JSON list of C-alpha atoms in Angstrom, two decimals:
[
{"chain": "G", "resi": 103, "resn": "UNK", "atom": "CA", "xyz": [16.06, 11.74, 6.51]},
{"chain": "G", "resi": 104, "resn": "UNK", "atom": "CA", "xyz": [16.44, 8.81, 8.89]},
{"chain": "G", "resi": 105, "resn": "UNK", "atom": "CA", "xyz": [19.76, 7.02, 9.41]},
{"chain": "G", "resi": 106, "resn": "UNK", "atom": "CA", "xyz": [18.80, 4.07, 7.22]},
{"chain": "G", "resi": 107, "resn": "UNK", "atom": "CA", "xyz": [17.88, 6.31, 4.29]},
{"chain": "G", "resi": 108, "resn": "UNK", "atom": "CA", "xyz": [21.19, 8.15, 4.67]},
{"chain": "G", "resi": 109, "resn": "UNK", "atom": "CA", "xyz": [23.12, 4.86, 4.71]},
{"chain": "G", "resi": 110, "resn": "UNK", "atom": "CA", "xyz": [21.15, 3.61, 1.72]},
{"chain": "G", "resi": 111, "resn": "UNK", "atom": "CA", "xyz": [21.96, 6.72, -0.32]},
{"chain": "G", "resi": 112, "resn": "UNK", "atom": "CA", "xyz": [25.62, 6.48, 0.73]},
{"chain": "G", "resi": 113, "resn": "UNK", "atom": "CA", "xyz": [25.78, 2.82, -0.37]},
{"chain": "G", "resi": 114, "resn": "UNK", "atom": "CA", "xyz": [24.15, 3.57, -3.72]},
{"chain": "G", "resi": 115, "resn": "UNK", "atom": "CA", "xyz": [26.63, 6.39, -4.39]},
{"chain": "G", "resi": 116, "resn": "UNK", "atom": "CA", "xyz": [29.47, 4.02, -3.46]},
{"chain": "G", "resi": 117, "resn": "UNK", "atom": "CA", "xyz": [28.30, 1.60, -6.19]},
{"chain": "G", "resi": 118, "resn": "UNK", "atom": "CA", "xyz": [29.11, 4.28, -8.75]},
{"chain": "G", "resi": 119, "resn": "UNK", "atom": "CA", "xyz": [25.98, 3.66, -10.81]},
{"chain": "G", "resi": 120, "resn": "UNK", "atom": "CA", "xyz": [25.06, 6.18, -13.48]},
{"chain": "G", "resi": 121, "resn": "UNK", "atom": "CA", "xyz": [21.75, 8.03, -13.64]},
{"chain": "G", "resi": 122, "resn": "UNK", "atom": "CA", "xyz": [19.36, 6.02, -15.79]},
{"chain": "G", "resi": 123, "resn": "UNK", "atom": "CA", "xyz": [19.10, 7.11, -19.39]},
{"chain": "G", "resi": 124, "resn": "UNK", "atom": "CA", "xyz": [17.36, 4.06, -20.78]},
{"chain": "G", "resi": 125, "resn": "UNK", "atom": "CA", "xyz": [14.33, 3.11, -22.80]},
{"chain": "G", "resi": 126, "resn": "UNK", "atom": "CA", "xyz": [12.22, 0.13, -21.76]},
{"chain": "G", "resi": 127, "resn": "UNK", "atom": "CA", "xyz": [11.25, -2.12, -24.66]},
{"chain": "G", "resi": 128, "resn": "UNK", "atom": "CA", "xyz": [8.07, -4.14, -24.42]},
{"chain": "G", "resi": 129, "resn": "UNK", "atom": "CA", "xyz": [7.44, -7.36, -26.32]},
{"chain": "G", "resi": 130, "resn": "UNK", "atom": "CA", "xyz": [4.12, -8.46, -27.79]},
{"chain": "G", "resi": 131, "resn": "UNK", "atom": "CA", "xyz": [3.70, -10.93, -24.90]},
{"chain": "G", "resi": 132, "resn": "UNK", "atom": "CA", "xyz": [4.12, -8.17, -22.32]},
{"chain": "G", "resi": 133, "resn": "UNK", "atom": "CA", "xyz": [1.78, -5.90, -24.28]},
{"chain": "G", "resi": 134, "resn": "UNK", "atom": "CA", "xyz": [-0.89, -8.63, -24.35]},
{"chain": "G", "resi": 135, "resn": "UNK", "atom": "CA", "xyz": [-0.56, -9.07, -20.58]},
{"chain": "G", "resi": 136, "resn": "UNK", "atom": "CA", "xyz": [-0.79, -5.30, -20.11]},
{"chain": "G", "resi": 137, "resn": "UNK", "atom": "CA", "xyz": [-3.99, -5.17, -22.15]},
{"chain": "G", "resi": 138, "resn": "UNK", "atom": "CA", "xyz": [-5.51, -7.92, -19.98]},
{"chain": "G", "resi": 139, "resn": "UNK", "atom": "CA", "xyz": [-4.60, -6.06, -16.79]},
{"chain": "G", "resi": 140, "resn": "UNK", "atom": "CA", "xyz": [-5.85, -2.71, -18.10]},
{"chain": "G", "resi": 141, "resn": "UNK", "atom": "CA", "xyz": [-9.14, -4.30, -19.13]},
{"chain": "G", "resi": 142, "resn": "UNK", "atom": "CA", "xyz": [-9.62, -5.92, -15.71]},
{"chain": "G", "resi": 143, "resn": "UNK", "atom": "CA", "xyz": [-8.53, -3.00, -13.52]},
{"chain": "G", "resi": 144, "resn": "UNK", "atom": "CA", "xyz": [-9.57, -0.07, -15.72]},
{"chain": "G", "resi": 145, "resn": "UNK", "atom": "CA", "xyz": [-6.12, 1.49, -15.27]},
{"chain": "G", "resi": 146, "resn": "UNK", "atom": "CA", "xyz": [-5.55, 3.97, -18.08]},
{"chain": "G", "resi": 147, "resn": "UNK", "atom": "CA", "xyz": [-1.82, 3.78, -18.77]},
{"chain": "G", "resi": 148, "resn": "UNK", "atom": "CA", "xyz": [0.67, 1.01, -19.48]},
{"chain": "G", "resi": 149, "resn": "UNK", "atom": "CA", "xyz": [3.39, 2.66, -17.41]},
{"chain": "G", "resi": 150, "resn": "UNK", "atom": "CA", "xyz": [1.22, 2.53, -14.26]},
{"chain": "G", "resi": 151, "resn": "UNK", "atom": "CA", "xyz": [0.73, -1.23, -14.65]},
{"chain": "G", "resi": 152, "resn": "UNK", "atom": "CA", "xyz": [4.42, -1.69, -15.48]},
{"chain": "G", "resi": 153, "resn": "UNK", "atom": "CA", "xyz": [5.48, 0.11, -12.29]},
{"chain": "G", "resi": 154, "resn": "UNK", "atom": "CA", "xyz": [3.29, -2.30, -10.29]},
{"chain": "G", "resi": 155, "resn": "UNK", "atom": "CA", "xyz": [4.84, -5.20, -12.18]},
{"chain": "G", "resi": 156, "resn": "UNK", "atom": "CA", "xyz": [8.37, -3.95, -11.54]},
{"chain": "G", "resi": 157, "resn": "UNK", "atom": "CA", "xyz": [7.74, -3.59, -7.81]},
{"chain": "G", "resi": 158, "resn": "UNK", "atom": "CA", "xyz": [6.05, -6.98, -7.60]},
{"chain": "G", "resi": 159, "resn": "UNK", "atom": "CA", "xyz": [8.96, -8.66, -9.34]},
{"chain": "G", "resi": 160, "resn": "UNK", "atom": "CA", "xyz": [11.60, -6.81, -7.30]},
{"chain": "G", "resi": 161, "resn": "UNK", "atom": "CA", "xyz": [9.91, -8.09, -4.13]},
{"chain": "G", "resi": 162, "resn": "UNK", "atom": "CA", "xyz": [10.84, -11.64, -5.22]},
{"chain": "G", "resi": 163, "resn": "UNK", "atom": "CA", "xyz": [14.38, -12.53, -4.12]},
{"chain": "G", "resi": 164, "resn": "UNK", "atom": "CA", "xyz": [14.96, -14.73, -7.17]},
{"chain": "G", "resi": 165, "resn": "UNK", "atom": "CA", "xyz": [16.57, -13.18, -10.27]},
{"chain": "G", "resi": 166, "resn": "UNK", "atom": "CA", "xyz": [14.21, -12.44, -13.14]},
{"chain": "G", "resi": 167, "resn": "UNK", "atom": "CA", "xyz": [14.79, -14.39, -16.33]},
{"chain": "G", "resi": 168, "resn": "UNK", "atom": "CA", "xyz": [16.22, -12.30, -19.16]},
{"chain": "G", "resi": 169, "resn": "UNK", "atom": "CA", "xyz": [13.80, -11.47, -21.96]},
{"chain": "G", "resi": 170, "resn": "UNK", "atom": "CA", "xyz": [16.51, -11.10, -24.63]},
{"chain": "G", "resi": 171, "resn": "UNK", "atom": "CA", "xyz": [14.63, -12.67, -27.50]},
{"chain": "G", "resi": 172, "resn": "UNK", "atom": "CA", "xyz": [11.38, -10.93, -26.62]},
{"chain": "G", "resi": 173, "resn": "UNK", "atom": "CA", "xyz": [12.69, -7.39, -26.37]},
{"chain": "G", "resi": 174, "resn": "UNK", "atom": "CA", "xyz": [15.29, -6.98, -29.07]},
{"chain": "G", "resi": 175, "resn": "UNK", "atom": "CA", "xyz": [15.06, -3.73, -30.99]},
{"chain": "G", "resi": 176, "resn": "UNK", "atom": "CA", "xyz": [13.47, -5.58, -33.93]},
{"chain": "G", "resi": 177, "resn": "UNK", "atom": "CA", "xyz": [10.79, -7.36, -31.88]},
{"chain": "G", "resi": 178, "resn": "UNK", "atom": "CA", "xyz": [9.83, -4.57, -29.49]},
{"chain": "G", "resi": 179, "resn": "UNK", "atom": "CA", "xyz": [6.19, -3.57, -29.80]},
{"chain": "G", "resi": 180, "resn": "UNK", "atom": "CA", "xyz": [6.73, -0.20, -28.17]},
{"chain": "G", "resi": 181, "resn": "UNK", "atom": "CA", "xyz": [9.41, 1.68, -26.27]},
{"chain": "G", "resi": 182, "resn": "UNK", "atom": "CA", "xyz": [9.03, 3.86, -23.22]},
{"chain": "G", "resi": 183, "resn": "UNK", "atom": "CA", "xyz": [11.75, 6.21, -21.91]},
{"chain": "G", "resi": 184, "resn": "UNK", "atom": "CA", "xyz": [12.60, 5.63, -18.23]},
{"chain": "G", "resi": 185, "resn": "UNK", "atom": "CA", "xyz": [11.43, 9.09, -17.11]},
{"chain": "G", "resi": 186, "resn": "UNK", "atom": "CA", "xyz": [8.03, 8.57, -18.73]},
{"chain": "G", "resi": 187, "resn": "UNK", "atom": "CA", "xyz": [7.83, 5.05, -17.31]},
{"chain": "G", "resi": 188, "resn": "UNK", "atom": "CA", "xyz": [8.65, 6.14, -13.77]},
{"chain": "G", "resi": 189, "resn": "UNK", "atom": "CA", "xyz": [7.21, 9.66, -13.86]},
{"chain": "G", "resi": 190, "resn": "UNK", "atom": "CA", "xyz": [7.44, 11.15, -10.36]},
{"chain": "G", "resi": 191, "resn": "UNK", "atom": "CA", "xyz": [8.82, 7.82, -9.10]},
{"chain": "G", "resi": 192, "resn": "UNK", "atom": "CA", "xyz": [11.68, 7.62, -11.65]},
{"chain": "G", "resi": 193, "resn": "UNK", "atom": "CA", "xyz": [14.48, 8.29, -9.20]},
{"chain": "G", "resi": 194, "resn": "UNK", "atom": "CA", "xyz": [13.11, 5.97, -6.52]},
{"chain": "G", "resi": 195, "resn": "UNK", "atom": "CA", "xyz": [12.54, 3.13, -8.99]},
{"chain": "G", "resi": 196, "resn": "UNK", "atom": "CA", "xyz": [16.00, 3.69, -10.48]},
{"chain": "G", "resi": 197, "resn": "UNK", "atom": "CA", "xyz": [17.57, 3.39, -7.03]},
{"chain": "G", "resi": 198, "resn": "UNK", "atom": "CA", "xyz": [15.63, 0.19, -6.32]},
{"chain": "G", "resi": 199, "resn": "UNK", "atom": "CA", "xyz": [16.79, -1.22, -9.64]},
{"chain": "G", "resi": 200, "resn": "UNK", "atom": "CA", "xyz": [20.40, -0.26, -8.92]},
{"chain": "G", "resi": 201, "resn": "UNK", "atom": "CA", "xyz": [20.18, -1.90, -5.50]},
{"chain": "G", "resi": 202, "resn": "UNK", "atom": "CA", "xyz": [18.90, -5.07, -7.15]},
{"chain": "G", "resi": 203, "resn": "UNK", "atom": "CA", "xyz": [21.71, -4.98, -9.70]},
{"chain": "G", "resi": 204, "resn": "UNK", "atom": "CA", "xyz": [24.21, -4.66, -6.87]},
{"chain": "G", "resi": 205, "resn": "UNK", "atom": "CA", "xyz": [22.61, -7.58, -4.98]},
{"chain": "G", "resi": 206, "resn": "UNK", "atom": "CA", "xyz": [22.80, -9.75, -8.11]},
{"chain": "G", "resi": 207, "resn": "UNK", "atom": "CA", "xyz": [26.37, -8.72, -8.90]},
{"chain": "G", "resi": 208, "resn": "UNK", "atom": "CA", "xyz": [25.36, -6.93, -12.09]},
{"chain": "G", "resi": 209, "resn": "UNK", "atom": "CA", "xyz": [27.45, -3.97, -13.22]},
{"chain": "G", "resi": 210, "resn": "UNK", "atom": "CA", "xyz": [25.42, -0.74, -13.27]},
{"chain": "G", "resi": 211, "resn": "UNK", "atom": "CA", "xyz": [25.59, 0.20, -16.93]},
{"chain": "G", "resi": 212, "resn": "UNK", "atom": "CA", "xyz": [22.65, 1.61, -18.85]},
{"chain": "G", "resi": 213, "resn": "UNK", "atom": "CA", "xyz": [22.50, -1.56, -20.97]},
{"chain": "G", "resi": 214, "resn": "UNK", "atom": "CA", "xyz": [22.55, -3.90, -17.95]},
{"chain": "G", "resi": 215, "resn": "UNK", "atom": "CA", "xyz": [19.99, -1.83, -16.03]},
{"chain": "G", "resi": 216, "resn": "UNK", "atom": "CA", "xyz": [17.71, -1.69, -19.08]},
{"chain": "G", "resi": 217, "resn": "UNK", "atom": "CA", "xyz": [17.81, -5.49, -19.44]},
{"chain": "G", "resi": 218, "resn": "UNK", "atom": "CA", "xyz": [17.28, -5.95, -15.69]},
{"chain": "G", "resi": 219, "resn": "UNK", "atom": "CA", "xyz": [14.30, -3.56, -15.71]},
{"chain": "G", "resi": 220, "resn": "UNK", "atom": "CA", "xyz": [12.77, -5.25, -18.75]},
{"chain": "G", "resi": 221, "resn": "UNK", "atom": "CA", "xyz": [13.16, -8.70, -17.17]},
{"chain": "G", "resi": 222, "resn": "UNK", "atom": "CA", "xyz": [11.56, -7.61, -13.89]},
{"chain": "G", "resi": 223, "resn": "UNK", "atom": "CA", "xyz": [8.75, -5.70, -15.59]},
{"chain": "G", "resi": 224, "resn": "UNK", "atom": "CA", "xyz": [7.96, -8.67, -17.84]},
{"chain": "G", "resi": 225, "resn": "UNK", "atom": "CA", "xyz": [7.93, -11.11, -14.91]},
{"chain": "G", "resi": 226, "resn": "UNK", "atom": "CA", "xyz": [5.80, -8.81, -12.75]},
{"chain": "G", "resi": 227, "resn": "UNK", "atom": "CA", "xyz": [3.32, -8.04, -15.53]},
{"chain": "G", "resi": 228, "resn": "UNK", "atom": "CA", "xyz": [2.97, -11.76, -16.34]},
{"chain": "G", "resi": 229, "resn": "UNK", "atom": "CA", "xyz": [2.24, -12.49, -12.67]},
{"chain": "G", "resi": 230, "resn": "UNK", "atom": "CA", "xyz": [-0.34, -9.72, -12.51]},
{"chain": "G", "resi": 231, "resn": "UNK", "atom": "CA", "xyz": [-2.05, -10.94, -15.68]},
{"chain": "G", "resi": 232, "resn": "UNK", "atom": "CA", "xyz": [-2.10, -14.53, -14.39]},
{"chain": "G", "resi": 233, "resn": "UNK", "atom": "CA", "xyz": [-3.99, -13.46, -11.27]},
{"chain": "G", "resi": 234, "resn": "UNK", "atom": "CA", "xyz": [-7.61, -14.11, -12.30]},
{"chain": "G", "resi": 235, "resn": "UNK", "atom": "CA", "xyz": [-8.86, -12.78, -8.94]},
{"chain": "G", "resi": 236, "resn": "UNK", "atom": "CA", "xyz": [-7.65, -9.28, -9.76]},
{"chain": "G", "resi": 237, "resn": "UNK", "atom": "CA", "xyz": [-10.66, -7.45, -11.15]},
{"chain": "G", "resi": 238, "resn": "UNK", "atom": "CA", "xyz": [-10.15, -3.86, -9.98]},
{"chain": "G", "resi": 239, "resn": "UNK", "atom": "CA", "xyz": [-7.63, -1.28, -8.85]},
{"chain": "G", "resi": 240, "resn": "UNK", "atom": "CA", "xyz": [-8.62, -2.13, -5.26]},
{"chain": "G", "resi": 241, "resn": "UNK", "atom": "CA", "xyz": [-7.63, -5.77, -5.89]},
{"chain": "G", "resi": 242, "resn": "UNK", "atom": "CA", "xyz": [-4.33, -4.61, -7.33]},
{"chain": "G", "resi": 243, "resn": "UNK", "atom": "CA", "xyz": [-3.62, -2.47, -4.28]},
{"chain": "G", "resi": 244, "resn": "UNK", "atom": "CA", "xyz": [-4.36, -5.42, -1.98]},
{"chain": "G", "resi": 245, "resn": "UNK", "atom": "CA", "xyz": [-1.83, -7.72, -3.71]},
{"chain": "G", "resi": 246, "resn": "UNK", "atom": "CA", "xyz": [1.21, -6.73, -1.63]},
{"chain": "G", "resi": 247, "resn": "UNK", "atom": "CA", "xyz": [-0.82, -7.18, 1.57]},
{"chain": "G", "resi": 248, "resn": "UNK", "atom": "CA", "xyz": [-1.87, -10.69, 0.56]},
{"chain": "G", "resi": 249, "resn": "UNK", "atom": "CA", "xyz": [1.75, -11.59, -0.14]}
]
């Protein structure tokens, strides 16, 4: 572990954020965007596309707009537990989300982190779907490099 990684872990622990025990709720709008991306790229699973969307959105310094109305329990099209969403990347993505919450002055509660994750996933997925040039997994992989 390099010095920066050690300092990063130390800072995250200092923030006193809980382990994530959340469920991501997806709205119909996000689901429609996911279907478009899956059709274009041939990716098999929603959670793979959503992880790309989360990372894309987190790379933007601006806060993501809350999706309150879109993702209420009554309007959610489907739910995905955090561990299934993140799979082998769950811990890493949770730490990135907690860092973002800290940067934005958001308290690290499960509710706040769920809303933050949903907002970033929705923004990232919308951006991916809006990119008409993205026609394959290779195009998706090139996105961060084109940035």
